[in-house]
Structure formats: structure tokens, C-alpha cells
Amino acid sequence: MKATVRIKNTVYTRVLALVFILSGCSGKSDLTIVLQPYGTFDARLADTLVETISQTYRVKVHLLKNSALPEDAFIHTKTARYRADSLIRFLKNDKSDSVDYIMGLTNQDISFTKRDTHGNIKKPHSTYSDWGIFGLGYMPGSSCIVSSHRLQHPDRTVFIARLKKVAIHELGHNFGLPHCDSTGCVMQDAVETIQTIDASSGHLCASCKKLLP
């Protein structure tokens, strides 16, 4: 459903709305991650991702209250979707200097344009000009977006495992990690199939861990 109101999130001035999850837990760095759930994204899933990210990257994680998706990111080219590139740009521009990285969470479908090494839209253009995806993040950069829309599975355990893997993967890109060729590494390229995500161990391989800031 299209958001009818665009919320100009001055977010990170809303300090009292933050839920500080890792009080008393020391991490490997002073990095701070903020999760911004959009729309009706399940609070239980958001809490699960807070725990997963904090354990994987040993960072401080804050959770914001749910907010409306930016109206400017909405499109209806094939189906009702939100452009992932617009969302991560919005998140990056709206992030305060006190936050190192921000991850958006949505249950809406998201998409972007797939391009070749020369920057041209891949053929057939009708397929790749607006390609549905699981998540997207700058590499490196300060923002990423994760969608649960294409991760659904009758077995909720499988669904949650998929969501965790995509979240770890996209934040890894923010940290500068490229796609990895190591079998089972969570940074493997999904290569347009959910089976790659299911086959992932959900963990960073030793080589990727060495590349972390």
C-alpha cells in the first residue's frame, strides 16, 4: 500500500524513542547501528535482528519506532513496490552524525535496476529495469534496506533464518565487504535465487572477518 504521508525523519534527535539493547555489553568497536522499521514490520522480527546484528558484528544496536515509508520511493511499474536505491539514499541523508550506520526494515516489496559492468541496464530491459530484490546496501556506505517480502516460507524458522542472513549480508556491504566466493559465507552473491540464501551458513568466513573495520 502506498504511504500517504512522507515523514521527514529527524529521527535520531528522538533519543528517548530509542531502545538501547546492548547496555553492559562491550563490543569490538564504538560503532553504532540504528534499525528503522517501516510500516507494519513485525516488532518481534526487529528485536531478533537487533540481537543477530549485535552478536555477529559486536556493535551497539538501537531500535527506532516504526515509521512510514517515504512516499517518494513508491512506484507501480510492475506491481506496488518501493525503490531500494531511493530508500537507502533517504536513510543516508536522514541519518544523524551520531549514528554510524542505519538499516531500514520493511515487509513491502523493494526493487532496483540491474546494470552491467558498463552501467547499462541488463537485457532484457523489461526484466531488469525494475528487479525485485531481498535487500540493498551501499558498499561501503552508511545505509541499507532489508525486505521480508520475498523471504517468506511456510516454515517460520526458515523465514527468520533468511531474514537474518540478508540483514548480515547488507550490513556487511556497508562495512565494505564485497561478495565472497567462499561456499557458505553469508556474503556470497544470491545470484537471483533464494536457494543461495538457504544454503548460506549465515556466518562470515574467515577472510571476510579480516576485512571488517
CSV table of C-alpha atoms in Angstrom, one decimal:
chain,number,residue,atom,x,y,z
A,1,MET,CA,0.0,0.0,0.0
A,2,LYS,CA,1.3,3.4,-0.9
A,3,ALA,CA,2.2,5.6,2.0
A,4,THR,CA,0.0,8.7,2.1
A,5,VAL,CA,2.3,10.8,4.2
A,6,ARG,CA,6.0,11.3,3.9
A,7,ILE,CA,7.6,11.6,7.3
A,8,LYS,CA,10.7,13.8,7.4
A,9,ASN,CA,12.6,11.8,10.0
A,10,THR,CA,14.7,14.0,12.1
A,11,VAL,CA,14.9,10.6,13.8
A,12,TYR,CA,17.9,10.5,15.6
A,13,THR,CA,17.0,13.6,17.6
A,14,ARG,CA,14.3,11.3,19.1
A,15,VAL,CA,16.7,9.9,21.5
A,16,LEU,CA,14.0,9.0,24.0
A,17,ALA,CA,12.4,6.7,21.4
A,18,LEU,CA,15.4,4.6,21.1
A,19,VAL,CA,15.6,1.2,22.7
A,20,PHE,CA,19.2,0.6,23.8
A,21,ILE,CA,19.7,-3.1,23.6
A,22,LEU,CA,23.3,-3.7,24.5
A,23,SER,CA,23.7,-2.0,27.8
A,24,GLY,CA,26.6,-3.6,29.7
A,25,CYS,CA,27.8,-5.4,26.6
A,26,SER,CA,31.2,-4.5,25.3
A,27,GLY,CA,31.8,-4.7,21.5
A,28,LYS,CA,34.9,-4.7,19.4
A,29,SER,CA,34.3,-1.1,18.3
A,30,ASP,CA,32.4,2.1,19.1
A,31,LEU,CA,30.2,1.7,16.0
A,32,THR,CA,26.5,2.4,16.5
A,33,ILE,CA,23.9,0.8,14.3
A,34,VAL,CA,20.3,2.0,14.1
A,35,LEU,CA,17.4,-0.1,12.8
A,36,GLN,CA,14.4,1.8,11.3
A,37,PRO,CA,11.3,-0.5,10.9
A,38,TYR,CA,8.9,0.8,8.3
A,39,GLY,CA,5.1,0.4,8.2
A,40,THR,CA,3.8,-2.7,9.9
A,41,PHE,CA,7.2,-4.5,10.1
A,42,ASP,CA,6.9,-7.1,13.0
A,43,ALA,CA,8.5,-5.8,16.2
A,44,ARG,CA,9.5,-9.3,17.2
A,45,LEU,CA,11.4,-9.7,13.9
A,46,ALA,CA,13.1,-6.3,14.5
A,47,ASP,CA,14.1,-7.5,18.0
A,48,THR,CA,15.5,-10.6,16.5
A,49,LEU,CA,17.6,-8.7,14.0
A,50,VAL,CA,18.9,-6.4,16.8
A,51,GLU,CA,20.3,-9.5,18.6
A,52,THR,CA,21.6,-11.1,15.4
A,53,ILE,CA,23.5,-8.0,14.3
A,54,SER,CA,24.9,-7.2,17.7
A,55,GLN,CA,26.2,-10.8,18.1
A,56,THR,CA,27.6,-11.0,14.5
A,57,TYR,CA,29.4,-7.7,14.4
A,58,ARG,CA,29.8,-6.9,18.1
A,59,VAL,CA,28.4,-3.4,17.8
A,60,LYS,CA,25.8,-1.3,19.7
A,61,VAL,CA,22.4,-1.5,18.2
A,62,HIS,CA,19.4,0.8,18.7
A,63,LEU,CA,15.9,0.2,17.5
A,64,LEU,CA,13.6,3.1,16.5
A,65,LYS,CA,9.8,3.1,16.5
A,66,ASN,CA,8.1,2.1,13.2
A,67,SER,CA,7.8,4.9,10.7
A,68,ALA,CA,6.0,5.4,7.4
A,69,LEU,CA,7.9,4.6,4.2
A,70,PRO,CA,9.0,7.6,2.2
A,71,GLU,CA,6.3,8.3,-0.4
A,72,ASP,CA,8.9,9.4,-3.0
A,73,ALA,CA,10.3,5.8,-3.1
A,74,PHE,CA,6.9,4.3,-4.2
A,75,ILE,CA,6.4,3.1,-7.7
A,76,HIS,CA,3.9,0.9,-9.6
A,77,THR,CA,5.8,-0.2,-12.7
A,78,LYS,CA,5.0,-3.9,-12.4
A,79,THR,CA,3.4,-4.2,-9.0
A,80,ALA,CA,3.3,-1.9,-6.0
A,81,ARG,CA,6.9,-1.6,-4.9
A,82,TYR,CA,9.4,0.8,-3.3
A,83,ARG,CA,12.7,1.6,-4.9
A,84,ALA,CA,15.5,0.3,-2.8
A,85,ASP,CA,18.0,2.8,-4.1
A,86,SER,CA,15.7,5.6,-3.1
A,87,LEU,CA,15.2,4.1,0.3
A,88,ILE,CA,18.9,3.8,1.1
A,89,ARG,CA,19.5,7.3,-0.1
A,90,PHE,CA,16.7,8.6,2.1
A,91,LEU,CA,18.1,6.8,5.1
A,92,LYS,CA,21.6,8.0,4.4
A,93,ASN,CA,20.5,11.6,4.1
A,94,ASP,CA,18.3,11.4,7.2
A,95,LYS,CA,20.9,9.8,9.5
A,96,SER,CA,22.4,12.0,12.2
A,97,ASP,CA,26.1,12.3,12.7
A,98,SER,CA,25.8,10.4,16.0
A,99,VAL,CA,24.8,7.2,14.1
A,100,ASP,CA,27.4,5.3,12.1
A,101,TYR,CA,25.0,3.0,10.1
A,102,ILE,CA,21.3,2.7,9.6
A,103,MET,CA,19.3,-0.3,8.3
A,104,GLY,CA,15.7,0.1,7.1
A,105,LEU,CA,13.3,-2.8,7.6
A,106,THR,CA,10.2,-3.4,5.6
A,107,ASN,CA,7.7,-6.1,4.6
A,108,GLN,CA,6.9,-4.3,1.4
A,109,ASP,CA,8.4,-5.4,-2.0
A,110,ILE,CA,11.5,-3.5,-3.0
A,111,SER,CA,13.4,-3.2,-6.3
A,112,PHE,CA,16.2,-1.6,-8.2
A,113,THR,CA,17.7,-1.5,-11.7
A,114,LYS,CA,20.3,-4.2,-12.5
A,115,ARG,CA,23.2,-2.9,-14.7
A,116,ASP,CA,26.2,-4.5,-16.4
A,117,THR,CA,29.8,-3.5,-15.8
A,118,HIS,CA,29.4,-0.6,-18.2
A,119,GLY,CA,26.5,0.9,-16.3
A,120,ASN,CA,23.9,-0.2,-18.9
A,121,ILE,CA,20.6,-1.8,-17.9
A,122,LYS,CA,20.9,-5.5,-18.4
A,123,LYS,CA,19.0,-7.2,-21.1
A,124,PRO,CA,16.1,-7.8,-21.3
A,125,HIS,CA,15.4,-4.2,-20.1
A,126,SER,CA,11.8,-5.2,-19.4
A,127,THR,CA,13.0,-7.6,-16.8
A,128,TYR,CA,15.9,-5.8,-15.2
A,129,SER,CA,14.8,-2.2,-15.3
A,130,ASP,CA,12.8,-2.8,-12.1
A,131,TRP,CA,14.1,-6.0,-10.4
A,132,GLY,CA,12.6,-7.3,-7.2
A,133,ILE,CA,15.3,-7.9,-4.5
A,134,PHE,CA,15.8,-9.0,-0.9
A,135,GLY,CA,17.9,-6.1,0.2
A,136,LEU,CA,20.3,-3.4,-0.9
A,137,GLY,CA,23.2,-1.6,0.8
A,138,TYR,CA,25.9,0.9,-0.2
A,139,MET,CA,29.4,-0.6,-0.4
A,140,PRO,CA,30.9,1.0,1.6
A,141,GLY,CA,28.3,3.3,3.0
A,142,SER,CA,26.1,4.2,5.9
A,143,SER,CA,22.7,2.8,5.0
A,144,CYS,CA,21.0,-0.4,3.8
A,145,ILE,CA,17.5,-1.7,3.4
A,146,VAL,CA,16.1,-5.2,4.0
A,147,SER,CA,12.8,-6.5,2.9
A,148,SER,CA,11.0,-9.6,4.2
A,149,HIS,CA,8.6,-9.7,1.2
A,150,ARG,CA,10.5,-12.2,-0.9
A,151,LEU,CA,11.8,-14.2,2.0
A,152,GLN,CA,8.5,-15.8,3.1
A,153,HIS,CA,8.4,-19.6,3.7
A,154,PRO,CA,5.7,-21.9,5.3
A,155,ASP,CA,8.3,-22.8,7.9
A,156,ARG,CA,8.8,-19.7,10.1
A,157,THR,CA,12.2,-20.9,11.2
A,158,VAL,CA,13.4,-20.9,7.6
A,159,PHE,CA,11.9,-17.4,7.0
A,160,ILE,CA,13.6,-16.0,10.1
A,161,ALA,CA,16.9,-17.6,9.1
A,162,ARG,CA,16.6,-16.0,5.6
A,163,LEU,CA,15.9,-12.6,7.2
A,164,LYS,CA,18.9,-12.8,9.5
A,165,LYS,CA,21.2,-13.7,6.6
A,166,VAL,CA,20.1,-10.9,4.4
A,167,ALA,CA,20.5,-8.4,7.2
A,168,ILE,CA,24.0,-9.6,8.0
A,169,HIS,CA,24.8,-9.5,4.3
A,170,GLU,CA,23.6,-6.0,3.6
A,171,LEU,CA,25.3,-4.5,6.6
A,172,GLY,CA,28.5,-6.3,5.5
A,173,HIS,CA,28.3,-4.3,2.3
A,174,ASN,CA,28.0,-1.1,4.4
A,175,PHE,CA,31.2,-2.2,6.1
A,176,GLY,CA,32.9,-2.5,2.7
A,177,LEU,CA,32.7,-6.3,2.3
A,178,PRO,CA,32.3,-7.4,-1.3
A,179,HIS,CA,30.5,-10.5,-2.5
A,180,CYS,CA,32.5,-13.6,-1.4
A,181,ASP,CA,33.3,-16.7,-3.4
A,182,SER,CA,33.7,-18.9,-0.3
A,183,THR,CA,31.0,-21.6,-0.1
A,184,GLY,CA,28.6,-21.0,2.7
A,185,CYS,CA,29.8,-17.5,3.5
A,186,VAL,CA,26.9,-15.1,4.2
A,187,MET,CA,28.5,-12.6,1.8
A,188,GLN,CA,28.0,-14.9,-1.2
A,189,ASP,CA,26.1,-13.3,-4.1
A,190,ALA,CA,22.5,-14.6,-4.1
A,191,VAL,CA,22.7,-14.7,-7.9
A,192,GLU,CA,19.0,-14.1,-8.3
A,193,THR,CA,17.8,-17.1,-6.3
A,194,ILE,CA,16.6,-17.7,-2.8
A,195,GLN,CA,18.4,-21.1,-2.8
A,196,THR,CA,21.7,-19.3,-2.3
A,197,ILE,CA,20.5,-17.7,0.9
A,198,ASP,CA,19.1,-21.0,2.2
A,199,ALA,CA,22.5,-22.7,1.5
A,200,SER,CA,24.4,-20.0,3.4
A,201,SER,CA,25.8,-20.7,6.8
A,202,GLY,CA,24.6,-17.3,8.0
A,203,HIS,CA,28.2,-16.5,9.1
A,204,LEU,CA,31.1,-14.6,7.7
A,205,CYS,CA,34.0,-16.7,6.5
A,206,ALA,CA,37.5,-16.1,8.0
A,207,SER,CA,38.6,-13.9,5.0
A,208,CYS,CA,35.6,-11.6,5.3
A,209,LYS,CA,36.1,-11.2,9.1
A,210,LYS,CA,39.6,-9.9,8.4
A,211,LEU,CA,38.2,-7.2,6.2
A,212,LEU,CA,35.9,-5.8,8.8
A,213,PRO,CA,36.7,-2.3,10.2
